[in-house]
Coordinates of N, CA and C in Angstrom, one line a residue:
X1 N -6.9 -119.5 -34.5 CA -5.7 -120.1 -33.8 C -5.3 -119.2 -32.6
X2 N -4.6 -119.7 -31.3 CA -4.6 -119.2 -30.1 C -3.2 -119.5 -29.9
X3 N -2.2 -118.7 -29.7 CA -1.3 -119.1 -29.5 C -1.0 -118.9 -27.9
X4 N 0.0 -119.7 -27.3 CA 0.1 -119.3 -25.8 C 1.6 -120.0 -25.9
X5 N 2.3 -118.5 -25.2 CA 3.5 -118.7 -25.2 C 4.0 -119.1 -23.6
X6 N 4.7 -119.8 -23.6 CA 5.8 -120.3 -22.2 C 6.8 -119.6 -21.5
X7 N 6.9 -119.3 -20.7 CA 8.4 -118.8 -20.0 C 8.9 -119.8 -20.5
X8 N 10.4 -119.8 -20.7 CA 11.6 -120.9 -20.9 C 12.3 -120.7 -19.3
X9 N 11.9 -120.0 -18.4 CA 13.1 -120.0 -17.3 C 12.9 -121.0 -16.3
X10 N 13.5 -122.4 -16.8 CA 13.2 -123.5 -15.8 C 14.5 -123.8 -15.5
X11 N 14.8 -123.7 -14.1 CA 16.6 -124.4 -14.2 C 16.3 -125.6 -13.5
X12 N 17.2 -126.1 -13.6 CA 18.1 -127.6 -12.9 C 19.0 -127.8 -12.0
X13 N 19.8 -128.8 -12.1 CA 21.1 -128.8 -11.5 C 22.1 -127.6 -11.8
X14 N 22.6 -127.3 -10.6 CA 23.8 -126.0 -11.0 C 24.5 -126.6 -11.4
X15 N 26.1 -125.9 -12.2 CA 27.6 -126.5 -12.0 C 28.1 -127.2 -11.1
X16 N 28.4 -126.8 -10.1 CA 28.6 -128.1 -8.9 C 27.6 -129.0 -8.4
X17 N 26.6 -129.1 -8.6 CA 25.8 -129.9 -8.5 C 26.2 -131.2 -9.5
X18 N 26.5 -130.9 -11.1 CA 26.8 -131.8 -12.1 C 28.2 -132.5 -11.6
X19 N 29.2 -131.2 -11.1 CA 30.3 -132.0 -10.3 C 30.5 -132.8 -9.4
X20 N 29.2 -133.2 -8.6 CA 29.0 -133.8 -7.4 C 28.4 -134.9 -7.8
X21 N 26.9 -135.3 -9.0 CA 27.0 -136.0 -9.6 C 28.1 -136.9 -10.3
X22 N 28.9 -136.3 -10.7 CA 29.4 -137.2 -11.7 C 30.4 -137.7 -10.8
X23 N 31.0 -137.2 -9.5 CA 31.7 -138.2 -8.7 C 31.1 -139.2 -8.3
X24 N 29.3 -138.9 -7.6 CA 29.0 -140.2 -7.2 C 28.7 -141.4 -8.5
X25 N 28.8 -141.5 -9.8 CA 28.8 -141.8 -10.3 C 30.1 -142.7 -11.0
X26 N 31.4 -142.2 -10.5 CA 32.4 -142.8 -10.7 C 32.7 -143.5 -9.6
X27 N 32.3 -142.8 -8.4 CA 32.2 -144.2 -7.5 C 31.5 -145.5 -7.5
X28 N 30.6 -145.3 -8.1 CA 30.1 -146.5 -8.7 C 30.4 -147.2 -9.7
X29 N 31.1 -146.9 -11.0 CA 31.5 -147.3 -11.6 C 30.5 -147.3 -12.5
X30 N 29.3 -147.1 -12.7 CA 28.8 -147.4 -13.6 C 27.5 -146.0 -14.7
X31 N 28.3 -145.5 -15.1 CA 27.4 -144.1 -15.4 C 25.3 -144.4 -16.0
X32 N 25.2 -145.7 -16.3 CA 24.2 -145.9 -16.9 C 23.1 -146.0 -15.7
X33 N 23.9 -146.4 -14.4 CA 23.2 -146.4 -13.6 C 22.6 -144.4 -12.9
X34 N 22.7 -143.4 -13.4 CA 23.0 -142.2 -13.7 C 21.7 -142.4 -13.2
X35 N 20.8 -142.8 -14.4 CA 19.1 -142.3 -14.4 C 18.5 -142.9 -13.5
X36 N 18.9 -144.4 -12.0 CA 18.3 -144.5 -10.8 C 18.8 -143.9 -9.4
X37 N 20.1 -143.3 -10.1 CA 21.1 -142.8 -8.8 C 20.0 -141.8 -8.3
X38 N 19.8 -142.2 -6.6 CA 19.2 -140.8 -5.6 C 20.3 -139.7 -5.2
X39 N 19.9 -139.1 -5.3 CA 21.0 -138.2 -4.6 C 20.7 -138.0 -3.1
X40 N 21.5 -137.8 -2.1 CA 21.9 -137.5 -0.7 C 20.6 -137.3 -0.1
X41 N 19.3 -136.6 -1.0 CA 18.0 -136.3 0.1 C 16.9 -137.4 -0.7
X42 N 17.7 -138.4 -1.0 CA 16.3 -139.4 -1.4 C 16.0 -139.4 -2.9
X43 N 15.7 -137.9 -3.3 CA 15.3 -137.7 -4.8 C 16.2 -138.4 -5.7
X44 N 15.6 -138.8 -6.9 CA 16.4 -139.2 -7.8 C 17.1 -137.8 -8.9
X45 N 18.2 -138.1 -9.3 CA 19.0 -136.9 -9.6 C 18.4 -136.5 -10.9
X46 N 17.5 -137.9 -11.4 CA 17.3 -137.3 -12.6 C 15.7 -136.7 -12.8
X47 N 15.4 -136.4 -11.7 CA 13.6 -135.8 -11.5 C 14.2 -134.5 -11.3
X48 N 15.4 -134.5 -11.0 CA 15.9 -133.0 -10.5 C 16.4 -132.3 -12.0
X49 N 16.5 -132.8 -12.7 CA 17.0 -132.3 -14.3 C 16.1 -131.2 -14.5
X50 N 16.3 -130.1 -15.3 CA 15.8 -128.8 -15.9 C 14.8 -129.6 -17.2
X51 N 15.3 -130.6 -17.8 CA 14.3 -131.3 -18.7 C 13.3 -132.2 -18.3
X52 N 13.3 -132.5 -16.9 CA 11.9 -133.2 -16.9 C 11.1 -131.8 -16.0
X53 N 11.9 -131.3 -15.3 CA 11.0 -129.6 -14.7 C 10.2 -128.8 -16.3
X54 N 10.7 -129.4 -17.2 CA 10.4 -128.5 -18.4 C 9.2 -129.7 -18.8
X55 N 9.1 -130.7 -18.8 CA 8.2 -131.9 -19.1 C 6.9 -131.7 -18.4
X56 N 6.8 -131.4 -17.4 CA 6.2 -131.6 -16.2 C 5.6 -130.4 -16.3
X57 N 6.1 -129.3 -16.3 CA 5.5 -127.6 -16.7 C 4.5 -127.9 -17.9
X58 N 4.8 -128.0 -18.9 CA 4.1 -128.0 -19.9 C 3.2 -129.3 -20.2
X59 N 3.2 -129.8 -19.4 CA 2.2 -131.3 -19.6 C 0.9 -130.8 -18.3
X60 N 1.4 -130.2 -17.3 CA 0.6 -129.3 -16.4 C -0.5 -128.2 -17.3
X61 N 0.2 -127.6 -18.2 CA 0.0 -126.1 -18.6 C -1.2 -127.1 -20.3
X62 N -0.9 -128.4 -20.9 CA -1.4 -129.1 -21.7 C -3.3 -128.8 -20.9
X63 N -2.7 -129.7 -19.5 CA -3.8 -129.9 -18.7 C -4.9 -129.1 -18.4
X64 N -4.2 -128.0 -18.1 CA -4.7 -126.7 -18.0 C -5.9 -125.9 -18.9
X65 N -5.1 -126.1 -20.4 CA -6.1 -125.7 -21.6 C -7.2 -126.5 -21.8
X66 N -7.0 -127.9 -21.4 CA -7.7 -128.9 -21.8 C -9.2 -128.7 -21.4
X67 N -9.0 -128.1 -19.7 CA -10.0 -128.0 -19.0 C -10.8 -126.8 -18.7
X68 N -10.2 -126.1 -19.8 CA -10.5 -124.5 -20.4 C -11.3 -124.7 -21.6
X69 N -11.1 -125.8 -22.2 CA -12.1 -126.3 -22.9 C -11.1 -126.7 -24.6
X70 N -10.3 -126.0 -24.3 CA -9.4 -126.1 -25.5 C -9.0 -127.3 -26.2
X71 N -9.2 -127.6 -27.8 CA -9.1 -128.6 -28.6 C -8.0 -128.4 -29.2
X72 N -7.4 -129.7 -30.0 CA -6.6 -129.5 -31.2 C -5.2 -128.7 -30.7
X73 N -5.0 -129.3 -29.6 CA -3.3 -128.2 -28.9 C -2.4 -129.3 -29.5
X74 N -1.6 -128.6 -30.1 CA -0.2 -128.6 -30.9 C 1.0 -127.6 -29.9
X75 N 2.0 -128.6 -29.4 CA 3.1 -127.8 -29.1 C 4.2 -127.6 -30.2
X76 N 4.8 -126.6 -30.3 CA 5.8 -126.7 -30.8 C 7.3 -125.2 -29.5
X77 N 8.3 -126.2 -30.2 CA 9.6 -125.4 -29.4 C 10.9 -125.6 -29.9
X78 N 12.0 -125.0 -29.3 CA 13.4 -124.8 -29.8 C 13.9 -125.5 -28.8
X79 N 15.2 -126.2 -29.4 CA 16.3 -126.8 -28.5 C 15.8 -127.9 -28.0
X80 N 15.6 -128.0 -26.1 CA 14.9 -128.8 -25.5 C 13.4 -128.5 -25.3
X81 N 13.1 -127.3 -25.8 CA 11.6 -127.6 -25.9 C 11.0 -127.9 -26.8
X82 N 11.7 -128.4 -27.9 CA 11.3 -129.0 -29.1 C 11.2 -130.7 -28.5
X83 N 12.5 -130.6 -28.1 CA 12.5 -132.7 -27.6 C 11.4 -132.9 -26.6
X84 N 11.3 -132.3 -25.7 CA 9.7 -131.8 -24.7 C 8.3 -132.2 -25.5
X85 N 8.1 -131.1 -26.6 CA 7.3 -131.3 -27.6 C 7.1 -132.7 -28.1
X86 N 8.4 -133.1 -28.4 CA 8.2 -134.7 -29.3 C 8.2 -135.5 -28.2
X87 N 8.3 -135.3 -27.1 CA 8.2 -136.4 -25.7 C 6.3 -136.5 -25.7
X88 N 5.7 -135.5 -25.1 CA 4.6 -135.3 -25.0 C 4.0 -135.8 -26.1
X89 N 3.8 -135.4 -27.4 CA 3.1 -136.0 -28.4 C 3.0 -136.8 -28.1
X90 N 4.3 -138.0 -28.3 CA 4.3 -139.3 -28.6 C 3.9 -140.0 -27.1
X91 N 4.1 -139.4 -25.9 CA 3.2 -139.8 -25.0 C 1.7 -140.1 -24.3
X92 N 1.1 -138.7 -25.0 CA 0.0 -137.9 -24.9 C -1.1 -137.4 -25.9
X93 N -1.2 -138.8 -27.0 CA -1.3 -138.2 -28.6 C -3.1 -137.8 -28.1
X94 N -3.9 -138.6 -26.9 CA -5.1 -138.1 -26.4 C -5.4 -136.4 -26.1
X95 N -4.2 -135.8 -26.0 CA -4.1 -134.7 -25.4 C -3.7 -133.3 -26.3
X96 N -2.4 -134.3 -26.8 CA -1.5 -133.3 -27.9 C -1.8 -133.6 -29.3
X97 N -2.4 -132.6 -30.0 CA -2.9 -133.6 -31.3 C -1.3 -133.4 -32.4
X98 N -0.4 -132.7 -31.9 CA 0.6 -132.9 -33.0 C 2.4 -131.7 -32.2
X99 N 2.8 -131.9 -33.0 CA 3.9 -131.0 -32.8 C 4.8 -130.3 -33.8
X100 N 5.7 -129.1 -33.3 CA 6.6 -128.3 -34.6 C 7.7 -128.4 -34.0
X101 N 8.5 -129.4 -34.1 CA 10.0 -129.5 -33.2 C 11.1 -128.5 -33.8
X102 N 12.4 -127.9 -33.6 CA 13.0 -127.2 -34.1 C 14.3 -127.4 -33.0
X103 N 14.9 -127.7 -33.7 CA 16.5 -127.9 -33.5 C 15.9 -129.0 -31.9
X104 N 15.3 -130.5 -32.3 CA 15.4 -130.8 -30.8 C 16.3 -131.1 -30.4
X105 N 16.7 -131.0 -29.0 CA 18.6 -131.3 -28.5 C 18.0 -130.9 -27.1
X106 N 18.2 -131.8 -26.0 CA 18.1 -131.5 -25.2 C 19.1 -132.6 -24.0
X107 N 20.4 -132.2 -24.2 CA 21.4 -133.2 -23.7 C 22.8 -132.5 -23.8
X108 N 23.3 -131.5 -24.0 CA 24.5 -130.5 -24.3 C 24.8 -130.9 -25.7
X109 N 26.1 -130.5 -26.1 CA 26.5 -130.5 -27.5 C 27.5 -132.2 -27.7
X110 N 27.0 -132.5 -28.8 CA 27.9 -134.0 -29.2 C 28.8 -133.8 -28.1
X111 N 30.3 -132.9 -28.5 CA 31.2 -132.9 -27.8 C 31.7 -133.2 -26.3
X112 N 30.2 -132.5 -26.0 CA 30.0 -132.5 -24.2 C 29.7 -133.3 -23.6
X113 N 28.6 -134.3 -24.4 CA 28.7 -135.4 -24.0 C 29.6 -136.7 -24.1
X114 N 30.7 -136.4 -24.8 CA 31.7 -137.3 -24.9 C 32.8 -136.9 -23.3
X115 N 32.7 -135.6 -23.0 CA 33.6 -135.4 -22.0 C 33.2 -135.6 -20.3
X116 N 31.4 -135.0 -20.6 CA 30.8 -135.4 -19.6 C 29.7 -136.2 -19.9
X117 N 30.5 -137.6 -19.5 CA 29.2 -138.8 -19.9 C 27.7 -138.9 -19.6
X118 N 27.9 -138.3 -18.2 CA 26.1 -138.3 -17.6 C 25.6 -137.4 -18.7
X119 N 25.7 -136.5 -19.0 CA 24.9 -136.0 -20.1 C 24.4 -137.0 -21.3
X120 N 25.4 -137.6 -21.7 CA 24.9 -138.7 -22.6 C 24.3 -139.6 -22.2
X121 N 24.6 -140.0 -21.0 CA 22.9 -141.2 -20.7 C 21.7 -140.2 -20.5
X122 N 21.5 -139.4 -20.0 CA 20.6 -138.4 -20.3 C 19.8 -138.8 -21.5
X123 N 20.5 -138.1 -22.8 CA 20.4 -137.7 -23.8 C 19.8 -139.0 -24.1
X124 N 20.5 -140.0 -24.1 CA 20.0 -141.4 -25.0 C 19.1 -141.9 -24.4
X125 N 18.9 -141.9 -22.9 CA 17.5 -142.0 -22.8 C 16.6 -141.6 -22.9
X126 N 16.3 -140.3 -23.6 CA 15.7 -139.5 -23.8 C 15.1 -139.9 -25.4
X127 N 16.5 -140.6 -26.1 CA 16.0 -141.0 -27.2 C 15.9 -142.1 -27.5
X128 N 16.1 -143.1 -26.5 CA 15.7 -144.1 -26.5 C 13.8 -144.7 -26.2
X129 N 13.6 -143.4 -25.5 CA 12.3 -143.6 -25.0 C 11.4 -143.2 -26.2
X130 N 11.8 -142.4 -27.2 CA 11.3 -141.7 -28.6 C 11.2 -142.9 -29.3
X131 N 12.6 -143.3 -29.5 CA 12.7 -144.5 -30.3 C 11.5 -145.7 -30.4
X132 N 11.6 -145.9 -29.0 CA 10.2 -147.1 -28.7 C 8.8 -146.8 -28.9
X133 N 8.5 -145.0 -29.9 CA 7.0 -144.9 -29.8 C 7.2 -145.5 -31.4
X134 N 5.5 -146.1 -31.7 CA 5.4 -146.3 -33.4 C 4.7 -145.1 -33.9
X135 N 4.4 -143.7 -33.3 CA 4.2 -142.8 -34.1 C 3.8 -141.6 -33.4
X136 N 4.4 -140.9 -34.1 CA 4.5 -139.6 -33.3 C 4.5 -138.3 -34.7
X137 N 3.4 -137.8 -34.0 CA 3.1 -137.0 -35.3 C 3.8 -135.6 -35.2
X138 N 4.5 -135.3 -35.7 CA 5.3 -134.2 -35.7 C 6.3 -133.8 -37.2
X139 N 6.0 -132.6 -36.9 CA 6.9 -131.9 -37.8 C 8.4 -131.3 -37.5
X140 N 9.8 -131.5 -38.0 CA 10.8 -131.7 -36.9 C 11.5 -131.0 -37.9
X141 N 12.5 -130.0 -37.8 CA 13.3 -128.9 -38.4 C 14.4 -129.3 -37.7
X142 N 15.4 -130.0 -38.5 CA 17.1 -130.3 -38.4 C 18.2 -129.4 -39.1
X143 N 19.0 -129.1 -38.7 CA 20.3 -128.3 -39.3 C 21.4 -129.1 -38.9
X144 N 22.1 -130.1 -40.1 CA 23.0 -130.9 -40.2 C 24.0 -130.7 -39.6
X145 N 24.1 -129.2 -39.3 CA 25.4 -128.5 -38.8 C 25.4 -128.0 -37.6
X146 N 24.7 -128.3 -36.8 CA 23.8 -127.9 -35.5 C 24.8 -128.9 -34.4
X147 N 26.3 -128.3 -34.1 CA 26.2 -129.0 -32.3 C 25.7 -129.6 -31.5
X148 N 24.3 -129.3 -31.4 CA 23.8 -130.4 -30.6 C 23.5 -131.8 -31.1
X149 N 22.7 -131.5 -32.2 CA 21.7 -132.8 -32.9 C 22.4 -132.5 -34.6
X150 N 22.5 -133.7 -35.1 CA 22.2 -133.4 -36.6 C 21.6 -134.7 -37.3
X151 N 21.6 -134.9 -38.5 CA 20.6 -135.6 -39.3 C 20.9 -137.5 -38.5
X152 N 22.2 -137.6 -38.3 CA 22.7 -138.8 -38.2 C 22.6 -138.9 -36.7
X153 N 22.1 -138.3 -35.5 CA 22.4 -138.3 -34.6 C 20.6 -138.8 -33.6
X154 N 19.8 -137.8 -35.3 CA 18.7 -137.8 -34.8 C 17.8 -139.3 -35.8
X155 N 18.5 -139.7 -36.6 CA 18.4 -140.7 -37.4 C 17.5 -141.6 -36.8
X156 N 17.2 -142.0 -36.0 CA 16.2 -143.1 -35.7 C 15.1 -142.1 -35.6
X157 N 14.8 -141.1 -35.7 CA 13.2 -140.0 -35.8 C 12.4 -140.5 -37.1
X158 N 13.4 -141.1 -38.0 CA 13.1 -141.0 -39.5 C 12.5 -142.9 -39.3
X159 N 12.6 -143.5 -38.1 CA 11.9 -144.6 -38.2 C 10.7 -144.7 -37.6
X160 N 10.1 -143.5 -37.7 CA 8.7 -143.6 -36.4 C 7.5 -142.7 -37.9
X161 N 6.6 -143.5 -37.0 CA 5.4 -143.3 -38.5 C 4.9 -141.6 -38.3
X162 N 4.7 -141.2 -38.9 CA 3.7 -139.7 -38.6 C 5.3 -138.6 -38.7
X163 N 6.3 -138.9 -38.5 CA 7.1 -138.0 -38.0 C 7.9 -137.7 -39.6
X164 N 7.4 -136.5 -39.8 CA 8.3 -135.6 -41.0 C 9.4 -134.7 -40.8
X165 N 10.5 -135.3 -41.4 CA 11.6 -134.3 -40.9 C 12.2 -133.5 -42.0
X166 N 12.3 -132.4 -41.7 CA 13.1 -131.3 -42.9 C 13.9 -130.8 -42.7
X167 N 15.2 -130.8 -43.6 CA 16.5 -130.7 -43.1 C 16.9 -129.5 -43.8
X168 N 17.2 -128.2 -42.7 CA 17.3 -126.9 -43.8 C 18.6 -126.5 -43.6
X169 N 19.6 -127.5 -43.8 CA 20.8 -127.4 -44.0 C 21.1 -126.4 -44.4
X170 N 20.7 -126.4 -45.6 CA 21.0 -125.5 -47.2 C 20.1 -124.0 -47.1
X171 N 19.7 -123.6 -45.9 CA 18.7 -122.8 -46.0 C 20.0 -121.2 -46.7
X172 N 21.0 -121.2 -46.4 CA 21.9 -119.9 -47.0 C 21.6 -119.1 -46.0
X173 N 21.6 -119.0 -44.5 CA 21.8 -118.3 -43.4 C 22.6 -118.5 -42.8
X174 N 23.2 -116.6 -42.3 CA 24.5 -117.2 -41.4 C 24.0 -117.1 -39.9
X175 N 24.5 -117.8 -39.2 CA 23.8 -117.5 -37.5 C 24.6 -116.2 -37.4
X176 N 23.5 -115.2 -36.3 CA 24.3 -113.9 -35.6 C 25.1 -114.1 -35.1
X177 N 25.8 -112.6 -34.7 CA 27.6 -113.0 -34.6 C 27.3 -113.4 -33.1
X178 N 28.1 -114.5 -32.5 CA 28.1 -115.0 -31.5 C 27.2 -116.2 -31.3
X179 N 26.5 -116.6 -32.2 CA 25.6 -117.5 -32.4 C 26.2 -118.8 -33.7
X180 N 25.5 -119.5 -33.2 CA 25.6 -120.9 -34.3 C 24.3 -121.5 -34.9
X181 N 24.6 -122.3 -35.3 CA 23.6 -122.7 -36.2 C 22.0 -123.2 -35.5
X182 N 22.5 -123.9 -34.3 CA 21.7 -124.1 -33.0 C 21.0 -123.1 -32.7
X183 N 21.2 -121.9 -32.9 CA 20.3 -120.6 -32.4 C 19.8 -120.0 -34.0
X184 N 20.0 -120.6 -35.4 CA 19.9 -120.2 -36.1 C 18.4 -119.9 -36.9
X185 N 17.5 -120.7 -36.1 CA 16.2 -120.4 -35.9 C 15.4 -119.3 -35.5
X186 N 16.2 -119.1 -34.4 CA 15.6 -117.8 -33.2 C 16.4 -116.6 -33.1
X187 N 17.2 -116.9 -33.7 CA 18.5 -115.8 -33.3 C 18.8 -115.2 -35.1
X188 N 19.2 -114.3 -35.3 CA 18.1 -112.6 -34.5 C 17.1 -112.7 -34.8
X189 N 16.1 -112.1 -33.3 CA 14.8 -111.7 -33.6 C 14.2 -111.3 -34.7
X190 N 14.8 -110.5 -34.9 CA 14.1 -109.1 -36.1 C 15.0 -109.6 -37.3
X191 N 14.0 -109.7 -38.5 CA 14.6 -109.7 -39.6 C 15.3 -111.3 -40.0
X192 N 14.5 -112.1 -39.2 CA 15.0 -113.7 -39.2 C 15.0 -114.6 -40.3
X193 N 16.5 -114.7 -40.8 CA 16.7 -115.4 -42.1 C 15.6 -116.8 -42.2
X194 N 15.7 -117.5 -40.7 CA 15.1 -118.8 -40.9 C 13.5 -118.8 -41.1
X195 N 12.7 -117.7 -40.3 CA 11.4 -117.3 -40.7 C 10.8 -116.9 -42.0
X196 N 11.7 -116.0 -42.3 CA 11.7 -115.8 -44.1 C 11.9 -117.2 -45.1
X197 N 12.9 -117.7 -44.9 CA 12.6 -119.2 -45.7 C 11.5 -120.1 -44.9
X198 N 11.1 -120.3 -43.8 CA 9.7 -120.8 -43.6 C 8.7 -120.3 -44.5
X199 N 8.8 -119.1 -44.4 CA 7.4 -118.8 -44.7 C 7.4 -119.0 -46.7
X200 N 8.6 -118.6 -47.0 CA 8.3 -119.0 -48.3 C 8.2 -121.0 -49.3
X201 N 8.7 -121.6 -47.8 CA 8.6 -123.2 -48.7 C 7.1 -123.7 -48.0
X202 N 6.5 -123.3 -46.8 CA 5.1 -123.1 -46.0 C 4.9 -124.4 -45.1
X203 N 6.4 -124.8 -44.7 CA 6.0 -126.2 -44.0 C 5.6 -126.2 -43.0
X204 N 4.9 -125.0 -42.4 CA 4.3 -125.0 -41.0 C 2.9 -125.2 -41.5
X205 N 2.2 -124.6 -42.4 CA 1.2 -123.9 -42.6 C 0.3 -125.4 -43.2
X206 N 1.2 -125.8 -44.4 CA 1.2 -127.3 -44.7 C 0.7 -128.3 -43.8
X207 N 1.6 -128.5 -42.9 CA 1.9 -129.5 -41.8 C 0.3 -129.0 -40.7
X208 N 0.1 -127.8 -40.8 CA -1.1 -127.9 -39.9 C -2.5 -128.0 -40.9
X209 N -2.9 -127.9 -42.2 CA -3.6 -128.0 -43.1 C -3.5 -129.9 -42.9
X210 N -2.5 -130.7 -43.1 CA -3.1 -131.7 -42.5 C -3.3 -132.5 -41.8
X211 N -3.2 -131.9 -40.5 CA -3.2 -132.4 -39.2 C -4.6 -132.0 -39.0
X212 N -5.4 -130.6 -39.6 CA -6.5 -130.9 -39.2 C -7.5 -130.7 -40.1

């Protein structure tokens, strides 16, 4: 096994950038129209998002290995590079033979998107486009209590074939101080409650025993 790790430092839209969005958006009246809106130089606003720059990196970087000679590539990631991961698979199942998703969320937190709606067309097209594959092989790590995503939010995952989801609600970890449950995976490094219960129930190890 070969692992190859990613930078995560992809940005997007700034803060006022989002604020300048979402005016031309209420001038229109219609937020859904969000995902064809161009912005001022042509581009559409939503090619300009930090999640399809993250899409586009790593489907590059897929390509890359492929022609290095490399078989049997499995992404797996946190947050939005877990939703990335389950994008890809279910787009690319020629390319990607599987995935380890982990806390996917790639649209701000429930809350946020109720206050700032473009985020939520975002988000639901994001899962709406999931929704329409009939299988997508992945292995998907939810925390009920997770801000971003939780079991009912991600609920339509549980209707697509190949896709196993485990919910480690109950894992008995507290996130680091300053941290939530959303970082409760990765956060702390050293000595990581969520790693330790991975490794003792083995659903990574499992999950790639039968994928190949």
């Amino acid at each position: 096994i070969k692992i190859y790790r990613m930078c995560t430092g992809v940005r997007g839209l700034k803060e006022y950038d989002w604020e300048r969005v979402h005016d031309l958006w209420r001038q229109e009246g219609n937020v859904n129209g969000f995902i064809e809106m161009s912005d001022f130089d042509g581009i559409k606003i939503y090619d300009k998002l930090k999640q399809m720059s993250k899409k586009k990196i790593t489907l590059d970087k897929v390509n890359e290995l492929i022609e290095k000679g490399f078989t049997n590539i499995v992404l797996t990631g946190h947050s939005c590079g877990a939703m990335v991961s389950l994008h890809l698979t279910g787009s690319y199942s020629d390319k990607v033979k599987g995935s380890i998703a982990i806390n996917p969320a790639c649209g701000g937190t429930i809350k946020y998107r109720k206050e700032w709606p473009a985020w939520g067309v975002v988000r639901d097209h994001w899962a709406n486009i999931l929704a329409q594959k009939s299988e997508i092989n992945s292995l998907v790590f939810i925390h009920n209590e997770d801000q971003y995503e939780n079991i009912q939010t991600l609920s339509f995952l549980t209707k697509i074939n190949k896709v196993q989801i485990v919910d480690f609600t109950d894992i008995n970890c507290e996130p680091a101080f300053g941290a939530n449950h959303h970082d409760l995976a990765v956060y702390p490094k050293e000595d990581n409650c969520f790693a330790k219960w991975e490794v003792k129930n083995n659903y990574i190890i499992s999950y790639l025993e039968r994928l190949f």
